[in-house]
Coordinates of C-alpha atoms in Angstrom, one line a residue:
M161 CA 57.4 -43.3 116.3
E162 CA 56.6 -43.9 119.7
E163 CA 57.8 -41.1 121.8
V164 CA 61.1 -41.8 123.8
I165 CA 61.4 -40.4 127.3
V166 CA 64.0 -40.9 129.6
E167 CA 63.3 -39.6 133.3
P168 CA 65.6 -38.7 136.0
G169 CA 66.5 -41.6 137.9
E170 CA 64.7 -42.1 141.7
G171 CA 66.8 -40.5 144.6
L172 CA 69.5 -37.7 143.9
P173 CA 69.2 -37.5 139.8
S174 CA 65.3 -36.7 140.9
Q175 CA 66.4 -34.7 144.0
I176 CA 68.7 -32.2 141.8
F177 CA 66.5 -31.6 139.2
K178 CA 63.4 -31.0 141.8
E179 CA 66.1 -28.7 143.3
R180 CA 67.6 -26.6 140.8
Y181 CA 65.8 -27.0 137.4
A182 CA 62.6 -27.1 137.8
R183 CA 60.3 -24.2 138.5
T184 CA 58.0 -25.8 141.2
A185 CA 58.3 -28.8 143.0
E186 CA 55.3 -30.0 141.2
E187 CA 57.0 -29.9 137.5
T188 CA 57.7 -33.3 135.9
W189 CA 60.5 -33.4 133.8
V190 CA 58.2 -33.2 130.7
E191 CA 56.9 -30.4 131.8
A192 CA 60.4 -29.0 132.2
C193 CA 61.3 -30.3 128.7
E194 CA 58.4 -28.1 127.0
R195 CA 58.9 -25.1 128.8
V196 CA 62.4 -24.3 128.0
A197 CA 61.8 -26.3 124.7
E198 CA 59.7 -23.2 124.2
H199 CA 61.6 -20.8 125.5
I200 CA 64.3 -21.0 123.4
A201 CA 62.7 -21.6 120.1
N202 CA 61.4 -18.2 120.5
A203 CA 64.5 -17.2 118.6
E204 CA 62.6 -18.7 115.6
D205 CA 60.7 -16.5 113.1
N206 CA 59.1 -17.4 109.7
G207 CA 56.6 -19.8 111.5
K208 CA 59.2 -21.9 112.6
R209 CA 58.8 -22.0 116.4
T210 CA 56.9 -24.4 116.6
I211 CA 58.8 -27.0 114.5
Y212 CA 61.5 -26.5 116.4
K213 CA 60.0 -26.6 120.0
E214 CA 58.9 -29.8 118.9
K215 CA 62.2 -30.7 117.7
F216 CA 63.6 -29.3 121.0
A217 CA 61.1 -31.1 123.0
K218 CA 61.9 -34.3 121.7
E219 CA 66.1 -34.0 122.3
L220 CA 65.1 -32.4 125.8
K221 CA 62.8 -35.7 126.4
S222 CA 64.8 -38.4 125.1
N223 CA 67.9 -36.9 126.9
R224 CA 70.3 -37.3 123.8
F225 CA 70.9 -33.8 124.3
M226 CA 71.1 -31.9 128.3
P227 CA 71.4 -28.3 128.1
G228 CA 73.5 -26.4 130.9
G229 CA 71.9 -25.6 134.2
R230 CA 71.3 -22.4 133.6
I231 CA 69.4 -23.1 130.9
W232 CA 67.3 -25.2 132.8
Y233 CA 66.4 -22.7 135.9
G234 CA 66.5 -19.7 133.7
S235 CA 64.3 -20.8 130.8
G236 CA 60.9 -19.3 131.1
R237 CA 61.6 -16.5 133.9
S238 CA 60.9 -12.9 133.0
V239 CA 64.6 -12.0 133.4
A240 CA 66.4 -15.2 131.4
Q241 CA 69.8 -15.2 132.4
L242 CA 70.7 -18.7 130.7
L243 CA 74.6 -18.8 130.5
N244 CA 77.2 -20.4 132.7
C245 CA 80.5 -18.1 132.6
F246 CA 82.2 -15.1 131.4
V247 CA 85.4 -13.4 130.8
V248 CA 86.2 -10.2 131.9
P249 CA 89.2 -8.3 132.1
G250 CA 91.5 -6.7 134.5
H251 CA 92.9 -3.1 133.6
D252 CA 95.8 -1.6 135.6
S253 CA 93.8 1.7 136.7
R254 CA 91.8 2.3 139.9
E255 CA 88.4 3.0 137.2
G256 CA 89.9 -1.1 135.8
W257 CA 90.1 -2.1 139.3
G258 CA 86.6 -0.9 140.0
K259 CA 85.2 -2.2 137.1
L260 CA 86.0 -5.5 137.5
L261 CA 84.7 -5.9 141.1
Y262 CA 81.7 -4.3 140.3
D263 CA 81.5 -6.8 137.2
T264 CA 81.9 -9.5 139.7
C265 CA 79.0 -8.3 141.8
V266 CA 76.8 -8.0 139.0
I267 CA 77.6 -11.2 137.2
S268 CA 77.8 -13.3 140.4
G269 CA 74.3 -11.8 140.6
T270 CA 72.7 -13.4 138.1
G271 CA 75.0 -17.2 138.5
G272 CA 77.7 -17.1 136.5
G273 CA 81.2 -18.1 136.9
I274 CA 83.6 -15.8 136.1
G275 CA 87.5 -16.0 135.0
A276 CA 89.9 -13.3 134.6
N277 CA 93.2 -13.1 133.6
F278 CA 95.5 -10.3 136.2
S279 CA 98.3 -9.7 134.0
D280 CA 97.0 -6.8 132.8
V281 CA 97.8 -5.2 136.2
R282 CA 101.3 -3.5 137.4
G283 CA 103.5 -6.2 139.5
R284 CA 103.3 -5.1 143.1
G285 CA 106.2 -2.2 143.7
F286 CA 105.9 -0.7 139.8
A287 CA 105.7 3.1 140.3
I288 CA 102.6 4.6 139.6
K289 CA 103.2 8.3 138.1
G290 CA 100.2 9.8 138.3
T291 CA 100.0 9.6 142.0
G292 CA 104.0 8.8 143.1
G293 CA 102.7 5.6 144.5
V294 CA 103.5 2.3 144.0
S295 CA 101.6 -0.4 142.8
T296 CA 100.5 -3.7 145.3
G297 CA 99.9 -5.9 142.5
A298 CA 98.1 -8.3 140.5
V299 CA 97.5 -10.9 143.6
S300 CA 95.8 -7.8 145.8
L301 CA 93.5 -7.3 143.5
M302 CA 92.9 -11.3 143.3
K303 CA 92.1 -10.6 147.1
M304 CA 89.6 -8.6 146.7
Q305 CA 87.8 -10.2 144.2
D306 CA 87.8 -13.1 146.3
S307 CA 86.8 -11.3 148.9
I308 CA 83.7 -10.2 146.7
S309 CA 82.8 -13.6 146.2
N310 CA 83.2 -14.8 149.8
E311 CA 80.7 -12.3 151.0
L312 CA 78.3 -13.2 148.3
R313 CA 78.2 -16.5 149.2
Q314 CA 77.9 -16.0 152.9
G315 CA 75.4 -13.5 152.5
G316 CA 72.8 -16.7 151.4
G317 CA 73.4 -16.5 147.5
R318 CA 74.6 -19.4 145.2
R319 CA 78.8 -19.4 145.2
A320 CA 80.4 -17.6 142.9
A321 CA 82.8 -19.0 140.8
L322 CA 86.1 -17.7 140.1
M323 CA 88.8 -18.6 137.7
Q324 CA 92.0 -16.4 138.8
C325 CA 94.6 -16.2 136.4
L326 CA 98.2 -14.7 135.4
N327 CA 100.7 -15.2 133.3
V328 CA 103.9 -17.2 133.6
N329 CA 106.3 -14.1 133.2
H330 CA 104.5 -12.0 134.9
P331 CA 106.6 -9.9 137.7
D332 CA 104.1 -11.4 140.4
I333 CA 104.4 -14.7 139.9
L334 CA 105.8 -16.3 142.5
E335 CA 104.1 -14.3 145.1
F336 CA 101.0 -15.5 142.6
L337 CA 102.1 -19.4 143.0
E338 CA 102.8 -19.1 146.7
V339 CA 99.4 -17.1 147.6
K340 CA 97.1 -20.1 147.9
L341 CA 98.8 -23.3 149.2
D342 CA 101.3 -21.4 151.3
K343 CA 99.0 -18.6 152.4
G344 CA 95.8 -20.1 152.7
E345 CA 94.0 -17.3 150.5
L346 CA 92.1 -17.3 147.8
N347 CA 89.9 -20.2 148.9
N348 CA 87.0 -19.3 146.9
A349 CA 89.0 -18.9 143.4
N350 CA 90.4 -21.5 141.0
I351 CA 94.1 -20.8 140.2
S352 CA 95.9 -21.1 137.4
I353 CA 99.3 -20.4 135.8
V354 CA 98.7 -19.3 131.7
M355 CA 101.2 -20.1 129.1
N356 CA 101.6 -17.5 127.5
I357 CA 104.5 -18.1 125.7
D358 CA 105.6 -20.6 123.4
S359 CA 104.9 -23.8 125.3
E360 CA 107.4 -26.2 123.9
E361 CA 110.3 -23.1 124.0
F362 CA 109.2 -23.2 127.7
A363 CA 109.5 -26.9 127.6
N364 CA 112.8 -26.9 126.1
K365 CA 113.9 -24.3 128.6
V366 CA 113.1 -26.1 131.6
K367 CA 114.8 -29.4 130.0
N368 CA 118.0 -26.9 129.2
D369 CA 117.7 -25.1 132.6
E370 CA 117.5 -21.9 131.1
D371 CA 115.7 -18.8 132.7
I372 CA 112.9 -16.4 130.9
E373 CA 112.7 -13.1 131.6
L374 CA 109.6 -10.9 133.2
E375 CA 107.6 -8.7 131.4
F376 CA 104.5 -7.0 131.8
N377 CA 102.5 -5.6 128.8
G378 CA 105.1 -6.7 126.6
L379 CA 108.1 -4.4 128.5
K380 CA 110.8 -6.4 129.6
T381 CA 111.6 -5.6 133.3
G382 CA 115.3 -6.7 133.6
E383 CA 114.4 -9.6 136.4
T384 CA 114.5 -13.1 135.2
I385 CA 113.3 -16.4 136.6
S386 CA 114.6 -20.3 136.1
A387 CA 112.3 -21.9 133.8
K388 CA 112.9 -25.2 135.7
W389 CA 112.7 -23.5 139.4
L390 CA 108.8 -22.4 138.4
W391 CA 107.9 -25.6 136.5
N392 CA 109.3 -27.3 139.3
K393 CA 107.4 -25.0 141.8
L394 CA 104.0 -25.2 139.9
I395 CA 104.0 -29.1 139.4
E396 CA 104.9 -29.7 143.4
N397 CA 102.1 -27.0 144.5
A398 CA 99.7 -28.9 142.0
Y399 CA 100.6 -32.2 143.1
N400 CA 100.3 -31.3 146.6
S401 CA 97.4 -29.2 146.2
G402 CA 95.5 -29.6 143.2
D403 CA 96.5 -25.7 142.8
P404 CA 97.1 -24.2 139.9
G405 CA 96.0 -25.3 137.1
I406 CA 98.2 -24.8 134.0
L407 CA 96.0 -22.7 131.1
N408 CA 97.8 -23.2 127.9
G409 CA 96.9 -19.6 126.2
Y410 CA 99.6 -19.9 123.6
F411 CA 98.5 -22.9 122.2
A412 CA 94.8 -21.7 123.2
N413 CA 95.6 -18.5 120.9
K414 CA 97.5 -19.8 118.2
M415 CA 94.3 -22.2 117.5
N416 CA 92.2 -19.2 117.9
N417 CA 89.7 -18.6 115.0
I418 CA 88.9 -15.6 115.6
S419 CA 92.6 -14.3 116.3
Y420 CA 92.0 -11.9 113.4
Y421 CA 90.7 -9.6 115.5
E422 CA 90.7 -11.0 119.3
S423 CA 92.8 -12.5 121.9
L424 CA 91.6 -15.0 124.2
I425 CA 92.5 -14.0 127.6
S426 CA 91.7 -16.4 130.0
T427 CA 89.4 -19.3 130.4
N428 CA 86.0 -19.8 132.3
P429 CA 86.4 -21.5 136.2
C430 CA 86.6 -25.0 135.0
G431 CA 88.4 -24.6 132.0
E432 CA 86.6 -25.9 129.1
I433 CA 86.2 -22.7 127.1
W434 CA 89.3 -19.7 126.6
L435 CA 87.1 -16.7 125.9
G436 CA 88.1 -13.1 125.4
A437 CA 87.1 -9.8 127.5
Y438 CA 83.5 -10.1 128.1
D439 CA 82.4 -13.1 126.0
C440 CA 80.4 -16.2 127.6
C441 CA 79.7 -19.8 128.2
C442 CA 77.0 -20.8 126.3
L443 CA 76.7 -24.7 127.2
G444 CA 75.0 -27.9 126.2
N445 CA 75.8 -31.6 126.1
L446 CA 75.4 -34.8 124.3
V447 CA 74.7 -37.9 127.0
L448 CA 76.9 -40.3 125.1
P449 CA 74.9 -43.5 126.1
R450 CA 71.8 -42.3 124.4
F451 CA 73.2 -42.8 121.6
V452 CA 74.2 -47.0 121.9
V453 CA 71.6 -49.4 120.8
D454 CA 72.1 -53.0 121.5
G455 CA 76.0 -52.4 121.7
K456 CA 75.9 -50.5 118.4
F457 CA 76.8 -46.4 118.1
D458 CA 73.5 -44.9 116.5
W459 CA 75.7 -42.7 113.7
D460 CA 72.4 -41.4 111.6
Q461 CA 70.8 -40.5 115.6
F462 CA 74.0 -38.7 116.5
D463 CA 73.9 -36.6 113.6
E464 CA 70.4 -35.3 114.3
T465 CA 70.9 -34.6 117.7
V466 CA 74.3 -32.7 117.2
R467 CA 72.6 -30.9 114.0
I468 CA 69.6 -29.8 117.1
G469 CA 72.3 -28.9 119.6
V470 CA 74.4 -26.5 117.6
R471 CA 70.4 -24.2 116.8
F472 CA 69.3 -24.8 120.1
L473 CA 72.5 -22.9 122.0
D474 CA 72.5 -20.6 118.7
N475 CA 69.2 -19.5 119.9
V476 CA 70.0 -19.2 123.2
L477 CA 72.2 -16.1 122.5
T478 CA 69.3 -14.5 120.8
I479 CA 67.0 -14.9 123.5
N480 CA 69.1 -14.4 126.6
D481 CA 69.0 -11.5 129.2
F482 CA 72.7 -10.6 129.7
P483 CA 73.5 -9.5 132.9
L484 CA 76.0 -5.9 131.3
P485 CA 75.8 -4.5 128.0
E486 CA 79.8 -5.5 127.1
I487 CA 78.4 -9.2 127.3
K488 CA 75.6 -8.8 125.3
E489 CA 77.6 -7.1 122.7
K490 CA 80.4 -9.3 122.2
C491 CA 78.2 -12.6 122.7
H492 CA 75.9 -11.0 119.6
Y493 CA 79.3 -10.0 117.9
N494 CA 81.1 -13.4 118.4
R495 CA 78.3 -15.5 118.9
R496 CA 80.4 -18.3 120.6
V497 CA 78.8 -21.3 121.8
G498 CA 80.0 -24.6 123.7
L499 CA 78.3 -28.0 122.3
G500 CA 79.9 -30.7 124.7
V501 CA 79.6 -34.0 125.5
M502 CA 78.7 -36.1 128.8
G503 CA 78.6 -40.1 129.3
L504 CA 82.4 -40.9 127.2
H505 CA 83.1 -43.5 130.0
T506 CA 79.4 -45.1 130.1
M507 CA 79.1 -45.2 126.2
L508 CA 82.8 -47.0 126.3
L509 CA 81.8 -49.6 129.0
E510 CA 78.4 -50.0 126.9
L511 CA 80.2 -50.6 123.4
G512 CA 82.5 -52.8 124.9
L513 CA 85.9 -50.8 125.1
T514 CA 87.7 -50.0 127.8
Y515 CA 88.9 -46.3 128.8
G516 CA 92.3 -45.2 127.4
S517 CA 92.9 -48.8 125.4
E518 CA 94.1 -48.3 121.6
E519 CA 90.8 -49.6 120.5
G520 CA 88.7 -46.5 122.8
L521 CA 91.2 -44.1 121.5
A522 CA 90.6 -44.9 118.2
F523 CA 86.8 -45.2 118.7
I524 CA 87.0 -41.4 120.7
D525 CA 89.0 -39.8 117.8
K526 CA 86.0 -41.2 115.2
L527 CA 83.3 -39.6 117.2
F528 CA 85.1 -36.6 118.1
H529 CA 86.2 -35.9 114.6
I530 CA 82.0 -36.6 112.9
M531 CA 81.2 -34.1 115.9
K532 CA 83.6 -31.4 114.8
N533 CA 82.5 -31.7 111.1
T534 CA 78.8 -32.2 112.0
S535 CA 79.0 -28.9 114.2
Y536 CA 80.5 -27.1 111.4
D537 CA 78.2 -27.9 109.0
E538 CA 75.1 -27.2 111.0
S539 CA 76.8 -23.6 112.1
I540 CA 77.0 -23.0 108.1
T541 CA 73.5 -23.9 107.1
L542 CA 72.3 -21.6 109.8
A543 CA 74.6 -18.6 108.6
A544 CA 72.9 -19.5 105.2
E545 CA 69.6 -19.2 106.7
K546 CA 70.0 -16.4 109.6
G547 CA 73.5 -15.1 108.4
P548 CA 77.3 -15.2 109.7
F549 CA 78.7 -14.1 113.0
P550 CA 79.0 -10.2 112.9
G551 CA 82.5 -10.5 113.2
Y552 CA 82.4 -13.2 110.4
R553 CA 85.7 -12.0 108.0
P554 CA 87.3 -14.5 105.3
D555 CA 90.1 -14.6 107.3
F556 CA 88.7 -17.2 109.6
L557 CA 89.2 -19.5 107.0
K558 CA 93.1 -19.2 107.5
S559 CA 92.8 -20.0 111.4
N560 CA 94.9 -23.0 112.5
F561 CA 91.3 -25.2 113.6
V562 CA 89.7 -24.3 110.7
K563 CA 92.4 -25.3 108.3
G564 CA 92.1 -28.7 109.7
L565 CA 88.5 -29.2 108.4
K566 CA 87.8 -31.2 105.7
P567 CA 87.9 -29.4 102.1
A568 CA 84.1 -29.7 101.2
L569 CA 83.6 -27.8 104.5
R570 CA 86.0 -25.0 104.3
N571 CA 84.8 -24.7 100.7
K572 CA 81.4 -24.3 101.8
I573 CA 82.2 -21.4 104.9
K574 CA 83.9 -19.5 101.7
H575 CA 80.8 -19.5 100.4
H576 CA 78.0 -18.9 103.1
G577 CA 80.4 -17.9 106.2
I578 CA 79.5 -19.1 109.5
R579 CA 76.9 -18.5 112.0
N580 CA 79.3 -19.1 115.4
C581 CA 83.0 -18.5 115.6
A582 CA 83.4 -21.4 118.0
L583 CA 81.2 -24.9 118.5
L584 CA 82.5 -27.7 120.7
T585 CA 83.7 -28.0 124.1
V586 CA 84.0 -30.4 126.9
P587 CA 83.0 -28.9 130.0
P588 CA 82.8 -31.5 133.8
T589 CA 79.0 -32.0 133.5
G590 CA 79.0 -32.7 137.4
T591 CA 75.3 -32.1 137.8
T592 CA 73.8 -32.3 134.4
S593 CA 74.9 -36.2 134.1
M594 CA 73.7 -36.9 137.9
V595 CA 70.0 -35.8 136.4
S596 CA 70.9 -37.9 133.5
G597 CA 71.0 -41.2 135.7
N598 CA 73.2 -43.3 137.8
G599 CA 74.4 -44.4 134.5
V600 CA 75.3 -41.2 132.9
S601 CA 79.6 -40.6 133.9
S602 CA 81.1 -37.0 134.3
G603 CA 82.0 -35.3 131.2
I604 CA 84.7 -37.1 129.5
E605 CA 85.7 -38.3 132.7
S606 CA 86.5 -41.9 133.6
L607 CA 84.4 -43.7 136.8
F608 CA 85.8 -42.7 139.7
A609 CA 86.0 -46.6 140.7
P610 CA 84.7 -49.8 140.1
A611 CA 84.5 -50.1 144.1
Y612 CA 85.2 -48.1 147.0
Y613 CA 84.4 -47.7 150.7
R614 CA 82.5 -44.7 151.5
R615 CA 83.4 -43.2 155.1
V616 CA 79.9 -42.9 156.8
R617 CA 79.1 -40.9 160.5
A618 CA 77.4 -42.8 162.8
S619 CA 76.1 -42.3 166.3
D620 CA 76.5 -44.9 169.6
E621 CA 74.4 -45.5 172.0
M622 CA 75.8 -42.2 174.4
G623 CA 75.3 -40.3 171.4
R624 CA 79.3 -40.2 170.7
D625 CA 80.0 -39.7 166.6
Y626 CA 82.1 -42.4 165.2
Y627 CA 83.3 -43.4 161.3
Y628 CA 83.2 -46.9 160.0
Q629 CA 83.7 -47.9 156.0
E630 CA 81.1 -49.5 154.0
L631 CA 81.9 -51.2 151.0
V632 CA 79.9 -50.3 147.7
I633 CA 80.7 -52.3 144.4
T634 CA 79.4 -49.9 141.7
D635 CA 76.6 -51.2 139.3
E636 CA 79.2 -50.6 136.5
Y637 CA 81.4 -52.9 137.6
K638 CA 78.4 -55.5 138.3
K639 CA 77.3 -55.3 134.9
F640 CA 80.9 -54.5 133.1
G641 CA 83.4 -56.6 135.3
E642 CA 87.1 -55.7 135.2
L643 CA 86.0 -53.4 131.9
A644 CA 85.2 -51.0 134.7
V645 CA 88.4 -49.4 135.3
G646 CA 88.3 -46.0 137.6
A647 CA 90.3 -43.0 137.5
Y648 CA 93.7 -44.5 139.5
D649 CA 93.3 -47.5 137.2
I650 CA 94.2 -45.6 134.3
T651 CA 97.7 -44.8 133.8
L652 CA 99.1 -40.9 133.3
D653 CA 100.0 -41.5 129.7
D654 CA 96.8 -42.9 128.7
H655 CA 94.9 -40.2 130.6
L656 CA 96.6 -36.9 128.8
K657 CA 96.2 -39.1 125.8
T658 CA 92.6 -39.3 125.9
Q659 CA 92.7 -35.6 126.7
A660 CA 95.0 -35.2 123.5
V661 CA 93.3 -36.9 120.9
I662 CA 89.8 -35.2 122.3
Q663 CA 91.2 -31.5 122.0
K664 CA 92.7 -32.3 118.4
H665 CA 88.7 -31.7 117.4
I666 CA 87.8 -29.3 120.0
D667 CA 87.9 -25.4 119.1
N668 CA 87.6 -24.2 122.1
A669 CA 89.0 -26.3 125.1
V670 CA 88.7 -29.5 127.3
S671 CA 88.2 -29.6 131.0
K672 CA 89.2 -33.0 132.4
T673 CA 91.2 -33.9 136.0
I674 CA 94.1 -36.0 135.5
N675 CA 94.1 -38.2 138.3
I676 CA 97.0 -40.0 140.0
P677 CA 97.6 -42.3 142.6
A678 CA 98.9 -40.6 146.3
E679 CA 102.2 -42.6 146.2
F680 CA 103.3 -41.2 142.0
P681 CA 106.6 -39.8 141.8
M682 CA 106.5 -36.5 141.3
E683 CA 109.3 -36.5 138.9
D684 CA 107.6 -38.7 136.7
L685 CA 104.7 -36.3 136.6
K686 CA 107.0 -33.1 135.8
D687 CA 108.6 -35.5 133.1
K688 CA 105.2 -36.0 132.0
L689 CA 103.4 -33.2 131.7
L690 CA 106.0 -31.3 130.6
E691 CA 105.9 -33.4 127.3
Y692 CA 102.3 -33.1 126.6
L693 CA 101.9 -29.5 127.4
P694 CA 102.1 -28.3 123.7
H695 CA 99.3 -30.8 122.9
V696 CA 96.6 -29.6 125.5
K697 CA 95.1 -25.9 126.4
G698 CA 95.1 -26.6 130.1
M699 CA 95.8 -29.3 132.8
T700 CA 94.4 -29.9 135.9
I701 CA 96.0 -32.4 138.3
Y702 CA 94.7 -34.4 141.2
R703 CA 96.6 -36.7 143.5
Q704 CA 94.9 -38.8 145.4
G705 CA 94.3 -37.5 149.1
S706 CA 96.2 -33.9 148.1
K707 CA 92.9 -32.1 149.6
G708 CA 93.2 -34.1 153.2
L709 CA 90.9 -36.6 154.2
E710 CA 88.5 -38.3 151.3
P711 CA 84.5 -39.5 151.9
L712 CA 85.6 -42.1 149.1
E713 CA 88.4 -44.6 148.9
H714 CA 89.3 -46.1 145.5
I715 CA 89.6 -49.6 145.3
P716 CA 91.6 -50.9 142.4
V717 CA 89.8 -53.2 139.4
D718 CA 92.5 -55.7 139.7
K719 CA 91.9 -55.7 143.6
V720 CA 87.8 -55.9 143.6
K721 CA 87.3 -59.9 142.9
E722 CA 89.9 -60.6 145.0
L723 CA 88.1 -58.6 147.8
L724 CA 84.6 -60.0 146.7
A725 CA 86.0 -63.7 147.2
E726 CA 87.3 -62.8 150.8
E727 CA 83.9 -60.5 152.2
H728 CA 82.0 -63.8 150.6
A729 CA 83.8 -66.4 152.4
K730 CA 83.2 -63.7 155.6
G731 CA 79.7 -63.5 155.0
N732 CA 79.6 -59.8 154.8
I733 CA 78.2 -60.5 150.7
E734 CA 75.0 -62.5 150.3
D735 CA 73.8 -61.5 146.5
Q736 CA 75.6 -64.1 144.6
S737 CA 74.8 -62.6 141.3
I738 CA 78.2 -59.8 142.3
M739 CA 80.4 -62.8 142.4
D740 CA 79.3 -64.6 139.4
C741 CA 80.1 -61.9 136.7
V742 CA 83.5 -60.1 138.4
S743 CA 85.2 -61.3 134.9
G744 CA 83.3 -60.4 132.2
V745 CA 79.7 -58.3 131.0
C746 CA 76.7 -59.5 132.6
T747 CA 73.0 -58.0 133.1
I748 CA 71.7 -56.2 136.2

């Protein structure tokens, strides 16, 4: 069979590949795929290196499987740190503070992102018995970490990515809520509230206007706060600035496969993986549009690529050069991987399905159900070959997520164990989806817009700068017409339904941005997010224009056809083919 090679497209995809992932400016896509495949296949023994080098290279060259950016960058180097991100603990002592700051410097220096939950730090003003002083609180330590991140970025290195979070019932929760929006601090971090209490009980407290008790390390402080006021403040801030996010730690731990020996404390900076202290993100993604052939999904090829992807990521953990000994120990003990997807919306378009529709959701449900079962089956096969993850115990079968697997898989786990404590995630795939080509949407996100105005800067004859708007009609709209809905065309309910349907089949977490129009009623947002809170492991809201002037202005899908007619009448559009296919599927 002829080898399939899908290279990055011309322009930005090729530029990103050359600048971020290629070893040299001369390295080709095929050469890079061979380099990565060879490096990852080094984890194989018993004469299997050549076999799996070829299998890995085949999936990479065809762009059916796209590893995380660190894997592309690091493979083949003498010190190969291939992991995207980590979670570190924050302890309530001088030594603990110093260790967190040390960990931040070391991990950021290897290109890794960092998540940290600061809830183990006592609240501002709490007594310190050893010295007779008082604590400056959790937010104080956050500022120190944020400052380190800023200096690392200003020093010319890659910008350190941070997730800073705090439990919803921590004594410093009010200070944390106002520190970014009201005080303009922590600007190098994503910040999130951790819902560490039963999210359904919290929702009821909000509805009934009841109080929650503040506590530190399980000890009640005697102080309370209105759950309704807190929820309103949280959503108002997110509505106005995009921060904070909401992390459902209660649900994440309820579904935690290894709850019998470890709690999950924070996500990575983008929110796609819940982790315990010193655990890691080991990421790679299936490029979903590659499995659509002549308008039909190729389930056999999907099965094969899922299995190769699981083995590939497990190998990464075997050969990786870890930034800290604590991380190496934890990652080898858990062997957590994150097989995700990109191009979900592009795939739906090629199948003739609308994002958010009942038919689209039904297909998504089927897709992730099959991906879940196949991934777990392959991890069981790896356990039989290489041994289960060291933390595996029969209690693994009692986890709420594993209870949802089909009986045949549970029986196989009982007999062979499983190689990885968790297997699946949905990351945002920003640059890797760009490298995959202009026709691959990011993660599970919808297209930004079917058409948009781009704000362009220019200079007049006197050298003075000015701005003008340029109309852009996307290739997706030209090809698929009004199927190509944008992020603001999709209802809030359908955004949330999509995330909730996928989360059912994901043992880690799902990274998704919920886009809402600028005029969306805030009260409706509060009610709808409260309704879906118990069913997802995290929420990120972005209201149009909430972060200031945007370079792109979305055009609603139901306005594009009318706009094109107006522009054509004015003589601004000469390409008649755009006008001919605005109501259906057409070729480009």
